[in-house]
């Protein structure tokens, strides 16, 4: 096990001169990109078969990673893998980045994704998935187990069930399985998509949009939806579904009946309305 640092001689991930050890990282190594201004745009698959202990990108690196239309793969399958952290300053990841995690990772932190896409294909995130502000997209596959999701701007597409979603900084998000609590912030859109997708509590704050396409063979249920001033909740026009308790604040909007589908609010409670 070693700590391998990126030297930034050029932008080639396969060039051994870029690594502090003079060689590519090995399995169980900690790989840190913490310096350099040259964007990493070639050799992007050089580490795809190496099971790193951790992968970190910090604000000291001011270049970009990848370019539109490229891809990069990271394998993390050691039982002691602690984290994959991308927390950059002025730099962005433009490549489509795939994390093939088959062990257990304490947390995944993404600070800035540019126009890139992060794909998580499997494994366990023991704590949370943290995504900073960006215009990128994060896709979490059905083989992933995790707790909470925090996003400050990236568009999330989440297939497995998880505990809590904090989607607070924008983005067009999709959740395809059950979740306990959803929190939607300003300029944030969320579509509940698929048969029997249930949410215990949905908190829709001002400027947020919640689209209900959760239905099909099994109707989806939101147990409690809190529609705060300036929020928008609508049936997506595909399936019937249910909100057990809808708390409507003054200034919120609900469009629950569409030509081909409707959302039934069993109990509706006006809040702050005359």
Short mmCIF file of C-alpha atoms in Angstrom, two decimals:
data_model
loop_
_atom_site.label_atom_id
_atom_site.label_comp_id
_atom_site.label_asym_id
_atom_site.label_seq_id
_atom_site.Cartn_x
_atom_site.Cartn_y
_atom_site.Cartn_z
CA UNK A 1 0.00 0.00 0.00
CA UNK A 2 1.43 3.37 -1.02
CA UNK A 3 0.37 6.97 -1.57
CA UNK A 4 0.90 7.89 -5.21
CA UNK A 5 0.77 11.56 -6.16
CA UNK A 6 0.14 13.07 -9.57
CA UNK A 7 3.03 15.25 -10.77
CA UNK A 8 1.35 16.71 -13.83
CA UNK A 9 4.26 16.50 -16.26
CA UNK A 10 1.75 16.19 -19.08
CA UNK A 11 -1.88 15.19 -19.52
CA UNK A 12 -1.36 11.47 -20.12
CA UNK A 13 -2.72 9.19 -17.39
CA UNK A 14 -0.64 6.31 -18.77
CA UNK A 15 2.71 8.17 -18.60
CA UNK A 16 4.64 6.85 -15.59
CA UNK A 17 6.57 10.13 -15.37
CA UNK A 18 3.37 11.70 -14.02
CA UNK A 19 3.45 9.59 -10.85
CA UNK A 20 5.55 10.23 -7.75
CA UNK A 21 6.60 6.58 -7.61
CA UNK A 22 7.68 6.51 -11.25
CA UNK A 23 5.08 3.82 -11.96
CA UNK A 24 1.32 3.49 -12.27
CA UNK A 25 -0.48 3.02 -8.96
CA UNK A 26 -0.95 -0.56 -7.79
CA UNK A 27 -3.88 -2.29 -6.13
CA UNK A 28 -4.66 -0.85 -2.66
CA UNK A 29 -2.71 2.37 -3.33
CA UNK A 30 -4.05 5.82 -2.51
CA UNK A 31 -3.92 7.96 -5.66
CA UNK A 32 -4.04 11.74 -5.20
CA UNK A 33 -4.26 14.42 -7.89
CA UNK A 34 -3.44 17.56 -5.91
CA UNK A 35 -1.30 19.68 -8.21
CA UNK A 36 -0.79 20.67 -11.81
CA UNK A 37 -2.60 22.81 -14.34
CA UNK A 38 -2.33 20.60 -17.42
CA UNK A 39 -5.62 18.93 -18.27
CA UNK A 40 -5.66 15.13 -18.27
CA UNK A 41 -6.99 14.18 -21.70
CA UNK A 42 -5.21 10.99 -22.78
CA UNK A 43 -4.53 7.51 -21.42
CA UNK A 44 -7.84 7.70 -19.60
CA UNK A 45 -8.22 3.92 -19.33
CA UNK A 46 -4.74 3.38 -17.83
CA UNK A 47 -6.09 2.77 -14.31
CA UNK A 48 -9.32 1.02 -15.22
CA UNK A 49 -8.13 -2.45 -14.12
CA UNK A 50 -6.37 -1.35 -10.91
CA UNK A 51 -8.33 -1.73 -7.65
CA UNK A 52 -7.26 1.44 -5.85
CA UNK A 53 -7.83 2.00 -2.16
CA UNK A 54 -8.81 5.61 -2.81
CA UNK A 55 -8.87 8.14 -5.63
CA UNK A 56 -8.75 11.85 -4.72
CA UNK A 57 -8.77 15.04 -6.76
CA UNK A 58 -8.32 18.21 -4.70
CA UNK A 59 -8.54 21.95 -5.49
CA UNK A 60 -4.77 22.12 -5.96
CA UNK A 61 -5.30 20.60 -9.40
CA UNK A 62 -6.56 23.32 -11.75
CA UNK A 63 -6.75 21.44 -15.03
CA UNK A 64 -9.69 19.48 -16.38
CA UNK A 65 -10.11 15.73 -16.72
CA UNK A 66 -11.17 14.31 -20.08
CA UNK A 67 -13.05 16.02 -22.87
CA UNK A 68 -16.54 15.74 -24.26
CA UNK A 69 -17.13 12.28 -25.71
CA UNK A 70 -14.30 10.57 -23.81
CA UNK A 71 -14.56 8.11 -20.93
CA UNK A 72 -12.52 7.10 -17.91
CA UNK A 73 -12.94 4.04 -15.68
CA UNK A 74 -11.97 3.58 -12.03
CA UNK A 75 -12.04 0.17 -10.36
CA UNK A 76 -12.39 0.08 -6.57
CA UNK A 77 -13.09 -3.40 -5.32
CA UNK A 78 -10.97 -3.84 -2.23
CA UNK A 79 -12.83 -4.47 1.02
CA UNK A 80 -10.87 -1.65 2.66
CA UNK A 81 -11.51 0.97 0.01
CA UNK A 82 -12.27 4.11 1.99
CA UNK A 83 -13.39 6.75 -0.44
CA UNK A 84 -13.40 8.08 -3.94
CA UNK A 85 -13.19 11.86 -3.66
CA UNK A 86 -13.31 14.40 -6.45
CA UNK A 87 -13.38 17.88 -4.93
CA UNK A 88 -11.89 20.30 -7.38
CA UNK A 89 -11.55 24.07 -7.48
CA UNK A 90 -11.80 25.64 -10.92
CA UNK A 91 -11.42 22.38 -12.81
CA UNK A 92 -14.01 20.04 -14.28
CA UNK A 93 -14.44 16.47 -15.35
CA UNK A 94 -15.75 16.35 -18.89
CA UNK A 95 -15.30 12.65 -19.52
CA UNK A 96 -17.85 9.99 -18.71
CA UNK A 97 -16.38 8.40 -15.60
CA UNK A 98 -17.29 4.88 -14.51
CA UNK A 99 -16.75 3.66 -10.95
CA UNK A 100 -16.98 -0.14 -10.81
CA UNK A 101 -17.17 -0.64 -7.06
CA UNK A 102 -17.56 -4.23 -5.91
CA UNK A 103 -16.36 -3.81 -2.34
CA UNK A 104 -17.46 -1.29 0.28
CA UNK A 105 -16.65 2.41 0.02
CA UNK A 106 -17.15 4.72 2.98
CA UNK A 107 -18.38 7.62 0.86
CA UNK A 108 -18.24 9.03 -2.65
CA UNK A 109 -17.63 12.77 -2.96
CA UNK A 110 -17.88 14.57 -6.30
CA UNK A 111 -17.05 18.26 -6.17
CA UNK A 112 -17.42 19.29 -9.79
CA UNK A 113 -18.37 17.27 -12.86
CA UNK A 114 -18.44 19.82 -15.68
CA UNK A 115 -20.36 18.29 -18.56
CA UNK A 116 -19.29 14.78 -17.72
CA UNK A 117 -21.26 11.79 -16.49
CA UNK A 118 -20.38 9.63 -13.50
CA UNK A 119 -21.61 6.04 -13.67
CA UNK A 120 -21.68 3.90 -10.52
CA UNK A 121 -22.19 0.30 -11.55
CA UNK A 122 -22.03 -1.67 -8.32
CA UNK A 123 -20.80 -1.95 -4.76
CA UNK A 124 -21.73 -0.49 -1.39
CA UNK A 125 -21.45 3.11 -0.23
CA UNK A 126 -21.51 2.73 3.53
CA UNK A 127 -22.39 6.36 4.19
CA UNK A 128 -23.38 8.73 1.41
CA UNK A 129 -22.96 9.98 -2.11
CA UNK A 130 -22.03 13.69 -2.10
CA UNK A 131 -22.20 15.67 -5.33
CA UNK A 132 -21.21 19.32 -5.59
CA UNK A 133 -22.50 22.02 -7.88
CA UNK A 134 -22.06 21.30 -11.57
CA UNK A 135 -23.82 20.79 -14.87
CA UNK A 136 -22.87 17.13 -15.04
CA UNK A 137 -24.87 13.95 -14.55
CA UNK A 138 -24.50 11.14 -12.02
CA UNK A 139 -26.03 7.74 -12.79
CA UNK A 140 -26.31 5.15 -10.01
CA UNK A 141 -27.02 1.62 -11.25
CA UNK A 142 -29.23 -1.07 -9.76
CA UNK A 143 -26.26 -3.00 -8.35
CA UNK A 144 -25.34 -0.22 -5.90
CA UNK A 145 -26.21 -0.16 -2.20
CA UNK A 146 -26.07 3.19 -0.42
CA UNK A 147 -27.56 5.38 2.29
CA UNK A 148 -28.11 9.06 1.44
CA UNK A 149 -27.66 11.22 -1.65
CA UNK A 150 -26.65 14.89 -1.46
CA UNK A 151 -26.50 16.99 -4.63
CA UNK A 152 -25.85 20.69 -5.06
CA UNK A 153 -26.40 20.88 -8.79
CA UNK A 154 -25.63 17.75 -10.78
CA UNK A 155 -28.51 15.83 -12.33
CA UNK A 156 -28.96 12.54 -10.46
CA UNK A 157 -30.41 9.37 -12.01
CA UNK A 158 -30.77 6.83 -9.20
CA UNK A 159 -32.11 3.30 -9.70
CA UNK A 160 -31.59 1.51 -6.33
CA UNK A 161 -33.63 2.25 -3.22
CA UNK A 162 -31.92 4.44 -0.64
CA UNK A 163 -32.71 6.44 2.49
CA UNK A 164 -32.69 10.23 2.03
CA UNK A 165 -32.26 12.57 -0.94
CA UNK A 166 -31.11 16.17 -0.53
CA UNK A 167 -31.35 17.70 -4.02
CA UNK A 168 -30.84 21.36 -3.32
CA UNK A 169 -28.95 23.16 -6.06
CA UNK A 170 -30.69 22.55 -9.37
CA UNK A 171 -30.50 19.78 -11.91
CA UNK A 172 -33.05 17.47 -13.53
CA UNK A 173 -33.17 14.42 -11.32
CA UNK A 174 -34.77 10.98 -11.63
CA UNK A 175 -35.42 8.49 -8.82
CA UNK A 176 -36.51 5.00 -9.86
CA UNK A 177 -36.93 3.22 -6.50
CA UNK A 178 -38.21 3.80 -2.99
CA UNK A 179 -36.75 6.57 -0.84
CA UNK A 180 -37.62 7.63 2.69
CA UNK A 181 -37.28 11.43 2.44
CA UNK A 182 -36.85 13.74 -0.55
CA UNK A 183 -35.85 17.40 -0.12
CA UNK A 184 -36.06 19.57 -3.24
CA UNK A 185 -34.51 23.03 -3.38
CA UNK A 186 -34.81 26.04 -5.69
CA UNK A 187 -34.57 25.32 -9.44
CA UNK A 188 -34.44 21.60 -8.75
CA UNK A 189 -36.60 19.16 -10.68
CA UNK A 190 -37.30 15.57 -9.66
CA UNK A 191 -39.21 12.90 -11.55
CA UNK A 192 -40.34 9.80 -9.69
CA UNK A 193 -40.21 7.17 -12.42
CA UNK A 194 -41.41 3.57 -12.44
CA UNK A 195 -43.82 1.05 -11.00
CA UNK A 196 -44.45 1.24 -7.29
CA UNK A 197 -41.91 3.96 -6.47
CA UNK A 198 -42.82 5.15 -2.97
CA UNK A 199 -41.68 8.16 -0.94
CA UNK A 200 -42.45 8.57 2.75
CA UNK A 201 -41.97 12.38 2.86
CA UNK A 202 -41.42 14.82 -0.01
CA UNK A 203 -40.44 18.37 1.00
CA UNK A 204 -40.82 20.64 -2.02
CA UNK A 205 -39.36 24.08 -1.38
CA UNK A 206 -39.86 27.26 -3.41
CA UNK A 207 -38.84 26.97 -7.06
CA UNK A 208 -38.76 23.16 -7.07
CA UNK A 209 -40.66 20.80 -9.39
CA UNK A 210 -41.86 17.29 -8.51
CA UNK A 211 -43.21 15.20 -11.42
CA UNK A 212 -45.05 12.00 -10.54
CA UNK A 213 -44.54 9.19 -13.05
CA UNK A 214 -44.49 6.58 -10.28
CA UNK A 215 -47.09 4.00 -11.22
CA UNK A 216 -47.83 1.24 -13.66
CA UNK A 217 -48.33 -2.33 -12.44
CA UNK A 218 -48.16 -0.99 -8.87
CA UNK A 219 -49.31 2.53 -8.11
CA UNK A 220 -46.72 4.73 -6.42
CA UNK A 221 -47.49 6.42 -3.11
CA UNK A 222 -46.16 9.56 -1.45
CA UNK A 223 -47.22 9.35 2.18
CA UNK A 224 -46.74 13.07 2.91
CA UNK A 225 -46.02 15.83 0.41
CA UNK A 226 -45.23 19.30 1.75
CA UNK A 227 -45.78 21.82 -1.04
CA UNK A 228 -44.12 25.02 0.19
CA UNK A 229 -44.70 28.45 -1.43
CA UNK A 230 -43.43 28.57 -5.00
CA UNK A 231 -43.22 24.81 -5.46
CA UNK A 232 -44.86 22.81 -8.26
CA UNK A 233 -46.18 19.23 -8.09
CA UNK A 234 -47.73 17.54 -11.10
CA UNK A 235 -48.80 14.16 -12.38
CA UNK A 236 -46.55 13.31 -15.32
CA UNK A 237 -49.43 12.02 -17.44
CA UNK A 238 -48.30 8.39 -17.53
CA UNK A 239 -49.71 6.62 -14.45
CA UNK A 240 -52.21 6.99 -11.64
CA UNK A 241 -50.63 7.44 -8.21
CA UNK A 242 -51.46 8.68 -4.74
CA UNK A 243 -50.46 11.33 -2.23
CA UNK A 244 -51.85 10.28 1.14
CA UNK A 245 -51.47 13.71 2.79
CA UNK A 246 -50.86 16.85 0.74
CA UNK A 247 -49.99 19.96 2.74
CA UNK A 248 -50.54 22.96 0.46
CA UNK A 249 -48.88 26.24 1.35
CA UNK A 250 -50.18 29.45 -0.20
CA UNK A 251 -48.38 30.13 -3.47
CA UNK A 252 -47.73 26.49 -4.32
CA UNK A 253 -49.11 24.83 -7.47
CA UNK A 254 -50.45 21.31 -8.00
CA UNK A 255 -51.57 19.87 -11.34
CA UNK A 256 -52.80 16.43 -10.34
CA UNK A 257 -55.22 15.55 -13.13
CA UNK A 258 -53.91 14.86 -16.63
CA UNK A 259 -55.88 13.54 -19.64
CA UNK A 260 -54.49 10.01 -19.24
CA UNK A 261 -53.58 9.83 -15.56
CA UNK A 262 -54.24 11.42 -12.20
CA UNK A 263 -52.77 11.78 -8.75
CA UNK A 264 -55.27 11.27 -5.93
CA UNK A 265 -54.66 13.33 -2.81
CA UNK A 266 -56.46 11.44 -0.05
CA UNK A 267 -56.22 14.32 2.44
CA UNK A 268 -55.47 17.89 1.44
CA UNK A 269 -54.58 20.45 4.10
CA UNK A 270 -54.27 24.14 3.16
CA UNK A 271 -51.52 25.89 5.10
CA UNK A 272 -51.37 29.68 5.43
CA UNK A 273 -54.35 30.17 3.11
CA UNK A 274 -57.48 32.15 3.79
#
